[in-house]
Short mmCIF file of C-alpha atoms in Angstrom, two decimals:
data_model
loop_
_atom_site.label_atom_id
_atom_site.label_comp_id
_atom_site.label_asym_id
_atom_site.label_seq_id
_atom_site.Cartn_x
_atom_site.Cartn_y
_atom_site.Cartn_z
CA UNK A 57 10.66 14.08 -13.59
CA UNK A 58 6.85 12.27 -13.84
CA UNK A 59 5.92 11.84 -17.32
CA UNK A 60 4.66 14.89 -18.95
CA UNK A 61 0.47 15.10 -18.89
CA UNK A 62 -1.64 14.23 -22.43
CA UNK A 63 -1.71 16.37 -25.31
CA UNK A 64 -5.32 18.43 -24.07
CA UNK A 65 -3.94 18.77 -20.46
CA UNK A 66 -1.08 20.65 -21.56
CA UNK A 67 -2.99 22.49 -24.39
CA UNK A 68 -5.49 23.54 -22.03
CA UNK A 69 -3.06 24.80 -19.59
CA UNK A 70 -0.98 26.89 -22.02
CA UNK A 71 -4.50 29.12 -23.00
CA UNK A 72 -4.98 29.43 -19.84
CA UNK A 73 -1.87 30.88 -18.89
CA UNK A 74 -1.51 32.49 -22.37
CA UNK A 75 -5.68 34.39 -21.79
CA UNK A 76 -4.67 35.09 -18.09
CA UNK A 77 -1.48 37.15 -19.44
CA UNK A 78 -3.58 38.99 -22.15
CA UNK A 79 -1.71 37.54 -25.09
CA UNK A 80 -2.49 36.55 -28.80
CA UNK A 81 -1.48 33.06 -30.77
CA UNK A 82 0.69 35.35 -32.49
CA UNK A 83 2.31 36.83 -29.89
CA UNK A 84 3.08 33.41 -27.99
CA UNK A 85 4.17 31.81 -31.48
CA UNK A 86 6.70 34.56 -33.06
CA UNK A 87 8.98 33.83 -33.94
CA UNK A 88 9.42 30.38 -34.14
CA UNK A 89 6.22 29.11 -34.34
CA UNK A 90 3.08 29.91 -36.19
CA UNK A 91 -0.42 30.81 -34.49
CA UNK A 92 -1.82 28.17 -36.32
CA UNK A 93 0.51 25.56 -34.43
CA UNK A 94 -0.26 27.18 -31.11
CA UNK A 95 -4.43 27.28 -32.03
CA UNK A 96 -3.63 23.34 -32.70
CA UNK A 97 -1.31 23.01 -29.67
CA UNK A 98 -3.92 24.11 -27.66
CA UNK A 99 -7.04 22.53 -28.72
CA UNK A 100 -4.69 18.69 -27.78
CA UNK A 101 -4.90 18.15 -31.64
CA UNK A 102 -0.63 17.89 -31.36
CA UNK A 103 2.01 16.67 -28.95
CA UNK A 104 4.42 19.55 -28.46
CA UNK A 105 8.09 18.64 -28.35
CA UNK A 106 10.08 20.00 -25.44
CA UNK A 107 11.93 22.42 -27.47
CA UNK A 108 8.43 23.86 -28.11
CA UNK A 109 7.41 23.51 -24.75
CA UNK A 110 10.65 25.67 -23.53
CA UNK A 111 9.70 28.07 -26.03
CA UNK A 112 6.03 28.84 -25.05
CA UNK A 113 6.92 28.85 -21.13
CA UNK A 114 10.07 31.30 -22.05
CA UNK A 115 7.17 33.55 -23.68
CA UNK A 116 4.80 33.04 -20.48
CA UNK A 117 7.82 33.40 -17.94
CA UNK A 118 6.97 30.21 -16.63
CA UNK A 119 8.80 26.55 -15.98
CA UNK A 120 9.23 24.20 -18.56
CA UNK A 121 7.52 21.65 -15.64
CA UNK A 122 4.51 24.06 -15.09
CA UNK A 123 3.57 23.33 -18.73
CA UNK A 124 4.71 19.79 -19.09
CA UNK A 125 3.17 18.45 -15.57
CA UNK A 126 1.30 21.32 -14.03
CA UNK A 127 3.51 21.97 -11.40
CA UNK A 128 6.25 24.89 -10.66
CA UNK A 129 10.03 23.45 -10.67
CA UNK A 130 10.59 24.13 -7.46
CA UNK A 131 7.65 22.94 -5.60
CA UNK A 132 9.33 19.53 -4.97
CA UNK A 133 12.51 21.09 -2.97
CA UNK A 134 10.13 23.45 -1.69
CA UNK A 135 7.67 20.73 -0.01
CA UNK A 136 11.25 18.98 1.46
CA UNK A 137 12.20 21.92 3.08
CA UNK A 138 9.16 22.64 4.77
CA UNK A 139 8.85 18.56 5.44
CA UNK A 140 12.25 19.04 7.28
CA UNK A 141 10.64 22.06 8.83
CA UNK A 142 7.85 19.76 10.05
CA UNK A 143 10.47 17.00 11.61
CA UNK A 144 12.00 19.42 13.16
CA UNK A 145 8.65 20.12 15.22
CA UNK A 146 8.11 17.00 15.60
CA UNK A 147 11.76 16.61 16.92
CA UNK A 148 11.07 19.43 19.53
CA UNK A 149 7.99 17.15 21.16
CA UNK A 150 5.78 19.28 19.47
CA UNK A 151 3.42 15.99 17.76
CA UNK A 152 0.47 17.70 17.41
CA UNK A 153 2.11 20.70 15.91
CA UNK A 154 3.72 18.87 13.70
CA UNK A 155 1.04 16.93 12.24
CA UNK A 156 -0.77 19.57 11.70
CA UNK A 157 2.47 20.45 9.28
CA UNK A 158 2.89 17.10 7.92
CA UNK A 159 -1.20 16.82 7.19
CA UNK A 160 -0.66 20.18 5.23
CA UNK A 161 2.22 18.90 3.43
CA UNK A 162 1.07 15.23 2.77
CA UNK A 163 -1.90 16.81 0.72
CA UNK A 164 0.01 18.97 -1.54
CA UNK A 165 2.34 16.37 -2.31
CA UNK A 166 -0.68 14.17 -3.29
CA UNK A 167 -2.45 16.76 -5.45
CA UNK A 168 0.95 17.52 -7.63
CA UNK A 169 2.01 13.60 -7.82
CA UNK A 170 5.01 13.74 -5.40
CA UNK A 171 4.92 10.33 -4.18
CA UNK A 172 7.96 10.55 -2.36
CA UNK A 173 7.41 13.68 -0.68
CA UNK A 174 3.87 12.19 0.45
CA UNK A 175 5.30 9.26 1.28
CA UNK A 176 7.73 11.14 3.86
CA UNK A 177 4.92 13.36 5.07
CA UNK A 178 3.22 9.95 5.55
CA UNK A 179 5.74 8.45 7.67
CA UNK A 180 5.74 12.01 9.48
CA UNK A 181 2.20 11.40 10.51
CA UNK A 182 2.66 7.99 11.59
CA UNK A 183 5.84 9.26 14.31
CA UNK A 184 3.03 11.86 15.27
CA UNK A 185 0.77 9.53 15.98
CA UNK A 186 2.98 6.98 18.03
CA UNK A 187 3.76 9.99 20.10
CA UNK A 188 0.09 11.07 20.78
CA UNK A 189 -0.67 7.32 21.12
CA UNK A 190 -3.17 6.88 18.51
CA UNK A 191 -1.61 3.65 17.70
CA UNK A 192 -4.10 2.51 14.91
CA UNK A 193 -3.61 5.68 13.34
CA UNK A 194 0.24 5.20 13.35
CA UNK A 195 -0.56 2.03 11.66
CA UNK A 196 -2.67 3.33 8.99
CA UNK A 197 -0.08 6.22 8.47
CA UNK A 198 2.97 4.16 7.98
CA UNK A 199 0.88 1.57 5.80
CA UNK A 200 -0.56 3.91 3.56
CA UNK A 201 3.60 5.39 3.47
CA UNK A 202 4.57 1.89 2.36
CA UNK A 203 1.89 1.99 -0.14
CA UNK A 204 3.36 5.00 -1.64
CA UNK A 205 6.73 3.50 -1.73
CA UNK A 206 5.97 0.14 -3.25
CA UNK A 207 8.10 0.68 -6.38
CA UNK A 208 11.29 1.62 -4.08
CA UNK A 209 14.36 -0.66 -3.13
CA UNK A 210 13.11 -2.67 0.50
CA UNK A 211 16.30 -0.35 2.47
CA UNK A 212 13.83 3.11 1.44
CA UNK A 213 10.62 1.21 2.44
CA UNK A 214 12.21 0.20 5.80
CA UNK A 215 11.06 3.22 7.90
CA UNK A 216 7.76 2.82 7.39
CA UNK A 217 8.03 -1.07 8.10
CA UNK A 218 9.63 -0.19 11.10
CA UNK A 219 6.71 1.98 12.06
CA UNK A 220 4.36 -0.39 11.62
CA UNK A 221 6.47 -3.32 13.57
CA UNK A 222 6.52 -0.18 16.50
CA UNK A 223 2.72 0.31 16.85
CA UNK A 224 2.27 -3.50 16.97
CA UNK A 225 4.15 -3.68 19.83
CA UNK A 226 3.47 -0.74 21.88
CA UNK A 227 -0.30 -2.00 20.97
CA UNK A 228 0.99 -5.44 22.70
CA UNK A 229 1.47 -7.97 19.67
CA UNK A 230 4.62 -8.55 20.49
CA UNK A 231 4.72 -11.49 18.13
CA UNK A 232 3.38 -9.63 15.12
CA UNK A 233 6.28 -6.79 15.78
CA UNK A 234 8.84 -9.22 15.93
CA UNK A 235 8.01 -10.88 12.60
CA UNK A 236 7.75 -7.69 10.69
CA UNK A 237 10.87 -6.67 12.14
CA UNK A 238 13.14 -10.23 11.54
CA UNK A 239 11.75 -11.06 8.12
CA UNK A 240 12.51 -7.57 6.72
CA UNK A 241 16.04 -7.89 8.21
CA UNK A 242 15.91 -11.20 6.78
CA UNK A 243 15.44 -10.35 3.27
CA UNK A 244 17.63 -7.40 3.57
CA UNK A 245 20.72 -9.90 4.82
CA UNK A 246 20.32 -12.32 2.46
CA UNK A 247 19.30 -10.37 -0.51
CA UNK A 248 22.95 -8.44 -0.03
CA UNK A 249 21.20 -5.03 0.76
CA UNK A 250 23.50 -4.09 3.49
CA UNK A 251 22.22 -0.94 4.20
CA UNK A 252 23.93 0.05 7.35
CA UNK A 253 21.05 2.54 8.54
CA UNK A 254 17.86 0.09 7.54
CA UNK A 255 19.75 -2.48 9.58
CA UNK A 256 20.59 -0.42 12.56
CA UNK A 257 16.87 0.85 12.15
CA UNK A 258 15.75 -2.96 12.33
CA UNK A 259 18.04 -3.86 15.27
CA UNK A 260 17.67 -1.39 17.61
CA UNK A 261 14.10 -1.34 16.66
CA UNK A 262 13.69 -5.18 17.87
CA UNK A 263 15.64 -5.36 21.18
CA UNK A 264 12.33 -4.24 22.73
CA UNK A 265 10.07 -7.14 21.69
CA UNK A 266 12.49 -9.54 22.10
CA UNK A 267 13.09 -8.47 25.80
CA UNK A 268 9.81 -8.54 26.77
CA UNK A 269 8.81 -11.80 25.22
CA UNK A 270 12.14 -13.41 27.39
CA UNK A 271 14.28 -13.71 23.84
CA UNK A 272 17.42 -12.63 25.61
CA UNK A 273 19.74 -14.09 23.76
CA UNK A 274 18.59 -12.57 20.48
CA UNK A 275 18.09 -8.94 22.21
CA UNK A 276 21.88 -9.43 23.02
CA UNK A 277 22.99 -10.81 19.68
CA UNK A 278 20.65 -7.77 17.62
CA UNK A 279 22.22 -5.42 20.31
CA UNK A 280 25.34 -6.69 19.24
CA UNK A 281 24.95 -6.42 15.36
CA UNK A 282 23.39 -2.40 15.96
CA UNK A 283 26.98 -1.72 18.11
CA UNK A 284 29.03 -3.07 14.75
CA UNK A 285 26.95 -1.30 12.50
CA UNK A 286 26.68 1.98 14.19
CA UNK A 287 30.04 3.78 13.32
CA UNK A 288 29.12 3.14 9.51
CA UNK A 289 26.13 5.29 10.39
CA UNK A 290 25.61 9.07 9.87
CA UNK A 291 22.31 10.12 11.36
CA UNK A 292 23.37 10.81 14.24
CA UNK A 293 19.44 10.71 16.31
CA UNK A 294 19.31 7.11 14.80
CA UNK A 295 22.68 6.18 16.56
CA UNK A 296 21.23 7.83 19.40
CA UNK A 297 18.11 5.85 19.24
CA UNK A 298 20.63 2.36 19.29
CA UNK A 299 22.26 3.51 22.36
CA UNK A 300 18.81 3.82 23.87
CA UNK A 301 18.14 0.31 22.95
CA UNK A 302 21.19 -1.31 23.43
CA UNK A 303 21.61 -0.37 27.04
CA UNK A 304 18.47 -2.61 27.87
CA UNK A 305 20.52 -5.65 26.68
CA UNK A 306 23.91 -4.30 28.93
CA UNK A 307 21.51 -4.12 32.13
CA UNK A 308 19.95 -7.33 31.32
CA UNK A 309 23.51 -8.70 31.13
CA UNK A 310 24.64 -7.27 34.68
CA UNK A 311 27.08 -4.77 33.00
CA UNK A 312 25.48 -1.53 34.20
CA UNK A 313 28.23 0.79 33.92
CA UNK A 314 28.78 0.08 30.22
CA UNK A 315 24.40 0.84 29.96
CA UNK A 316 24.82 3.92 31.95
CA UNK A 317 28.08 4.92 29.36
CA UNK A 318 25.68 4.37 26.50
CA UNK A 319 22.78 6.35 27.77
CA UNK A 320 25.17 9.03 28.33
CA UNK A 321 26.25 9.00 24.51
CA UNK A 322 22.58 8.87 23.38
CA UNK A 323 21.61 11.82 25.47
CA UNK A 324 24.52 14.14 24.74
CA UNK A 325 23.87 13.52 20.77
CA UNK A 326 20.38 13.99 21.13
CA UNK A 327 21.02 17.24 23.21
CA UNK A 328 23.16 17.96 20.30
CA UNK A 329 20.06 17.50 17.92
CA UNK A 330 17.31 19.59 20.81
CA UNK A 331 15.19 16.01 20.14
CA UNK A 332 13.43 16.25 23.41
CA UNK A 333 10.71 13.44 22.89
CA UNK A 334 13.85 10.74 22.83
CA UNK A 335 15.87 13.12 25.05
CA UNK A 336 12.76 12.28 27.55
CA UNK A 337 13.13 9.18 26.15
CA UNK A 338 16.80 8.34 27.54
CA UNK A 339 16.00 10.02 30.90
CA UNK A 340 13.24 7.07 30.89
CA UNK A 341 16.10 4.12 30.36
CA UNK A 342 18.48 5.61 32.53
CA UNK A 343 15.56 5.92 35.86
CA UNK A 344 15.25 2.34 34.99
CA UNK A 345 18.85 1.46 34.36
CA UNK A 346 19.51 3.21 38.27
CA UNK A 347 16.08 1.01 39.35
CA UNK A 348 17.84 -1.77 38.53
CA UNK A 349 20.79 -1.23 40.22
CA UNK A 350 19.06 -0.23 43.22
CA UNK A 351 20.09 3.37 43.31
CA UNK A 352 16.43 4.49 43.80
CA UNK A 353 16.65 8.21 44.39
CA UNK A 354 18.76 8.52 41.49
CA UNK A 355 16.15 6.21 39.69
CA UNK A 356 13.19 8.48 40.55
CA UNK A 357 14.94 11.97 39.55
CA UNK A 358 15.62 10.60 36.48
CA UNK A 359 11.76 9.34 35.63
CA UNK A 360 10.55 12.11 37.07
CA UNK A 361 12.29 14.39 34.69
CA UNK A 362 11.18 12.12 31.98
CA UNK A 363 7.03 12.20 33.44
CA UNK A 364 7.73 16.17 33.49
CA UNK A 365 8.96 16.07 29.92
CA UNK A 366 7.24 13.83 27.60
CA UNK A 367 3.57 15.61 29.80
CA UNK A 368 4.36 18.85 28.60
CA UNK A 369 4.81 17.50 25.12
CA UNK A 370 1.00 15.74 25.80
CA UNK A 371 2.71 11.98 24.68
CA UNK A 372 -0.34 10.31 26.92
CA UNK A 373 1.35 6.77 25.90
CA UNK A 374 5.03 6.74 26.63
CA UNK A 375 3.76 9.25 29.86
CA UNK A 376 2.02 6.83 31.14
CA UNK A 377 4.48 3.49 30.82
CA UNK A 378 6.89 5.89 32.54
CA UNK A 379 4.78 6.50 35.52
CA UNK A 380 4.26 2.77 35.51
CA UNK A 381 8.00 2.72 36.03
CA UNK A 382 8.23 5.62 38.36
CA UNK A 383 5.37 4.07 40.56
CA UNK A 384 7.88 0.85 40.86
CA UNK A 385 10.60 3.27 42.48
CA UNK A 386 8.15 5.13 44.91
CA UNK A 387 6.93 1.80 45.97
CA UNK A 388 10.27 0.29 46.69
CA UNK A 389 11.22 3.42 48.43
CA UNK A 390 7.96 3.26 51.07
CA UNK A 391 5.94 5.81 48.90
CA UNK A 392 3.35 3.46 48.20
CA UNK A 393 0.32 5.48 48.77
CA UNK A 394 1.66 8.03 45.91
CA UNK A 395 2.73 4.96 43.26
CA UNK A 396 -0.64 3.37 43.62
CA UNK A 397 -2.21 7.36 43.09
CA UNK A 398 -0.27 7.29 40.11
CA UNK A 399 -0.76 4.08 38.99
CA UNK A 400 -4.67 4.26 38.97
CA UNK A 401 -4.41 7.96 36.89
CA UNK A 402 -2.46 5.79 34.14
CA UNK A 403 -4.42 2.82 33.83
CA UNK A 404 -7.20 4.71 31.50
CA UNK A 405 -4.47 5.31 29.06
CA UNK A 406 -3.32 1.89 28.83
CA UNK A 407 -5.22 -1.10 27.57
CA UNK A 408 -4.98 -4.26 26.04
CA UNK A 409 -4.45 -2.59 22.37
CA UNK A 410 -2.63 -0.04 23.91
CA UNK A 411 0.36 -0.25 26.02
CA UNK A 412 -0.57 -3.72 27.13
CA UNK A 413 2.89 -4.82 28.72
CA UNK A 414 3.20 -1.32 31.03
CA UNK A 415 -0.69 -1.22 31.51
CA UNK A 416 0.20 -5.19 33.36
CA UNK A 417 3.03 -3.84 34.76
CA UNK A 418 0.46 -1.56 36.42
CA UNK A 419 -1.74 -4.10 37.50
CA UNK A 420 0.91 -6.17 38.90
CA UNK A 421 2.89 -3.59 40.78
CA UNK A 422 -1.63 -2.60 42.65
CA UNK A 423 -1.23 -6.12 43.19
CA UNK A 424 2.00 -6.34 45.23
CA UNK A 425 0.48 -2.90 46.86
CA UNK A 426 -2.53 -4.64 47.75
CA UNK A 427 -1.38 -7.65 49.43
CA UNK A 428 1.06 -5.06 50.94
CA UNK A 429 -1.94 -4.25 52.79
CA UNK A 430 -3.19 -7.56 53.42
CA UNK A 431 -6.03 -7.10 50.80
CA UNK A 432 -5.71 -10.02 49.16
CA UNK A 433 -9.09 -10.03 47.05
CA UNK A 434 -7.57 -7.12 45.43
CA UNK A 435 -4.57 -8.47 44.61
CA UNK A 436 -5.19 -11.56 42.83
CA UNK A 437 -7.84 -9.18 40.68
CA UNK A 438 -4.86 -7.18 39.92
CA UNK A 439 -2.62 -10.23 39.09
CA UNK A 440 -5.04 -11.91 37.34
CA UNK A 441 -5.69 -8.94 34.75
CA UNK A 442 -2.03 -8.34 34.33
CA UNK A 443 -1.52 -11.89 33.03
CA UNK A 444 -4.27 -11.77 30.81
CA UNK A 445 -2.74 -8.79 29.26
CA UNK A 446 0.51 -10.74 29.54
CA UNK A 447 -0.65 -13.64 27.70
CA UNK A 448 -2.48 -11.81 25.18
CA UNK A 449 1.10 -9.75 24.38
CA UNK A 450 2.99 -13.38 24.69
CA UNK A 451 5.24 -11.25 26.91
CA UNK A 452 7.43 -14.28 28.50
CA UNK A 453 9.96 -12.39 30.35
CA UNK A 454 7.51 -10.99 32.37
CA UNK A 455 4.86 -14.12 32.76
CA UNK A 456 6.95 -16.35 34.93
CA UNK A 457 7.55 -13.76 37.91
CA UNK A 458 3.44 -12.56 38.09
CA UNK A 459 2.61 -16.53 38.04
CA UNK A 460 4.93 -17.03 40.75
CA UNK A 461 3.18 -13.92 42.44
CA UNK A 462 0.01 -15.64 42.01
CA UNK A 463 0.80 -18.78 43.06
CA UNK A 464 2.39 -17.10 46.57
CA UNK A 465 -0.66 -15.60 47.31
CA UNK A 466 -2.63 -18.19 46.48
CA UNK A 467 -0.86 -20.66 48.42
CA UNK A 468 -1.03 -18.64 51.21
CA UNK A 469 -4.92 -18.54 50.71
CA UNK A 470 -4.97 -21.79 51.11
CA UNK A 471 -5.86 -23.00 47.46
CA UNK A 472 -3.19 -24.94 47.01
CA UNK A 473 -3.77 -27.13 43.55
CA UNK A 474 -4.95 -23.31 42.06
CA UNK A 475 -1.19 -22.07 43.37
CA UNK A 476 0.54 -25.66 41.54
CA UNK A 477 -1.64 -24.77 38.20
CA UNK A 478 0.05 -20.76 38.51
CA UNK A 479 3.52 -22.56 39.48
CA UNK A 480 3.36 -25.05 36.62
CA UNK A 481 2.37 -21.97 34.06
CA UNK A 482 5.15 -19.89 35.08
CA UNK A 483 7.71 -22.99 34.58
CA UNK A 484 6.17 -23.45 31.02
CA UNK A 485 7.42 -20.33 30.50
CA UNK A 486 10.32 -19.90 32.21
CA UNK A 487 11.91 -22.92 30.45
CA UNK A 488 13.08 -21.72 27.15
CA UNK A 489 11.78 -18.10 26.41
CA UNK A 490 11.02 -16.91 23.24
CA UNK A 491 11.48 -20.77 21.55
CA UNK A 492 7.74 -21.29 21.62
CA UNK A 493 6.93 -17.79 19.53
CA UNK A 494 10.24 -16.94 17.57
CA UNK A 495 11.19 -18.72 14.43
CA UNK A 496 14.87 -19.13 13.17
CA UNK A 497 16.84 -16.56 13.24
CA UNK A 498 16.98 -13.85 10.26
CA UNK A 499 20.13 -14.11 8.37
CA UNK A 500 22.73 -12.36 9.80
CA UNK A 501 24.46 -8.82 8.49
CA UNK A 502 28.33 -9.39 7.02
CA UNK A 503 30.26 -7.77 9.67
#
């Protein structure tokens, strides 16, 4: 419990309730107490001990804690019911229903001095806002949560790190999300906090980043440590969430079959758990894990079902990156007339702050449409804009392939020392991915 309020606070409250319930001094004193002591106790002239305390809220049929801090005793388990209430809204898709719940919540737990319970509502509002896509809301949310829980062990304050590492990179700064990510798991590894859910948070969390900047090898090795760490897990949607993750590094190692297995588990526990954002979510990896291994009308049932599901929900941002990847399977099956439709709808949800990997991905896949058909003005605007927004994210993995696009079409333009300069770019990064923006590796997890 909060330490109790001063001396007048509590004296003032205790005539209040005493006047509201149409009782003397006397009445609220006998017998143990005189109506002197209560005329003192409640002009803040004394300190009342908390046998005196019990007495006087016994008398007013009220909690000791009403008295003491102003609030009933069970508002606190109250507030986490109806926060658990509020994820499971949030759970259903439902983000702007939710939030509304959370917002509710967040303020109550600030007016009575529940700093965890705001600080959960907090982080609440921050997965609300990553859904909606109001990204520098989601970081303003999850900051304000850390605030909150600045006095907590680095293992509680890990969500809300993790929140603001996942806003940074859907926003495109890929860099920034990566350092959040590795130094917390750094001082969690060698500080000995071996929390096995902050961890498995912080790995599966990080695969992302690292595969779009080209990191490979550490996507694989943090897929790796989130695989060992998972059965000492028990949230079961956060084991879920690693087998999302983790199947990007399987593909991106050629063993599709064991990516497909581990989509499978993540969907049937999150069927389990009626999560439909991440159930959308897993429909999402497995259309691209089928993309990948060129079974493309598998590829676009899959995303479609995803599109359908995370649209109804209203989650603009992750709608749109999956239409970027549905567009990629329409093209590649001759639909390109209906990817390029879709592609321009997206685009005004995705910018450089916002989505900036998909919202190139976009760009790029116009520009393969466009010199498709042989309009190739439009297609180097279309590469050109998707490597700004490539650069800017210090997405590697995907730099190398639009320069060589460039230089192609540029070369076949005739401009051939602009084509060597888009060549030689795409080698620079090519070479060693990830070496020129990563740092040494966090301490590793004692498995």
């Amino acid at each position: 419990m909060q330490e109790r309020d001063d001396p007048e606070t509590v004296g003032r409250r205790v005539q209040q309730l005493r006047t509201a319930q149409g009782l003397t001094q006397r009445q609220l004193a006998e017998p143990a107490y005189t109506p002197a002591y209560i005329s003192t106790l409640e002009a803040g002239r004394v300190r009342a001990s908390d046998d005196a305390l019990r007495h006087i809220a016994g008398r007013l049929g009220v909690a000791f804690e009403e008295l003491a801090i102003g609030r009933p005793a069970h508002l606190a388990t109250d507030l986490r019911l109806r926060l658990t209430e509020a994820q499971r809204t949030l759970a259903t898709g439902a983000a702007e229903e939710a939030a509304g719940q959370y917002d509710v919540l967040c303020a109550e737990a600030e007016t009575h001095g529940l700093a965890h319970e705001q600080a959960t509502a907090l982080l609440g509002l921050g997965e609300c806002a990553l859904d909606t896509g109001d990204l520098a809301e989601a970081r303003e949310y999850f900051e304000r949560a850390e605030e909150r829980m600045a006095g907590e062990p680095l293992p509680v304050r890990v969500p809300a790190v993790r929140g603001r590492a996942v806003a940074h990179y859907l926003a495109g700064e890929l860099r920034y999300a990566v350092y959040l990510l590795e130094s917390t798991l750094d001082e969690l590894n060698r500080g000995g906090l071996h929390d096995p859910d902050a961890l498995l948070l912080l790995y599966a969390s990080v695969i992302g980043p690292y595969m779009d900047m080209g990191a490979q090898a550490r996507a694989a090795q943090a897929a790796e440590f989130a695989l060992a760490l998972a059965p000492q897990v028990a949230d079961p949607a956060l084991v879920a969430r690693m087998h999302r993750s983790v199947a990007r590094t399987l593909l991106a190692e050629g063993r599709v079959a064991e990516a497909d297995a581990s989509l499978a588990k993540a969907v049937e526990l999150y069927r389990q758990l009626q999560i439909r954002t991440e159930l959308a979510n897993c429909h999402w990896m497995r259309g691209y894990v089928y993309a990948q291994d060129g079974e493309l009308e598998r590829a676009e049932a899959e995303l479609r079902e995803a599109l359908e599901m995370l649209s109804a929900k209203r989650a603009a941002l992750y709608s749109s990156q999956v239409a970027v990847e549905l567009a990629d399977v329409l093209h590649r099956r001759g639909k390109s007339q209906e990817a390029a439709e879709l592609l321009h709808g997206v685009l005004g949800d995705l910018s450089s702050e916002r989505g900036a990997v998909h919202s190139a991905g976009a760009h790029r896949l116009l520009g393969i449409i466009a010199e498709d058909a042989r309009d190739s003005e439009a297609a180097e605007e279309h590469y050109v804009r998707a490597l700004s927004l490539l650069e800017r994210a210090g997405a590697a993995g995907d730099l190398a392939d639009l320069c060589r696009l460039l230089g192609d079409l540029l070369r076949r333009t005739g401009r051939v020392e602009a084509a060597l300069d888009a060549y030689r770019t795409g080698l620079g990064h090519r070479t060693a991915p990830g070496t020129t923006t990563l740092g040494p590796a966090p301490a590793q997890p004692p498995l």
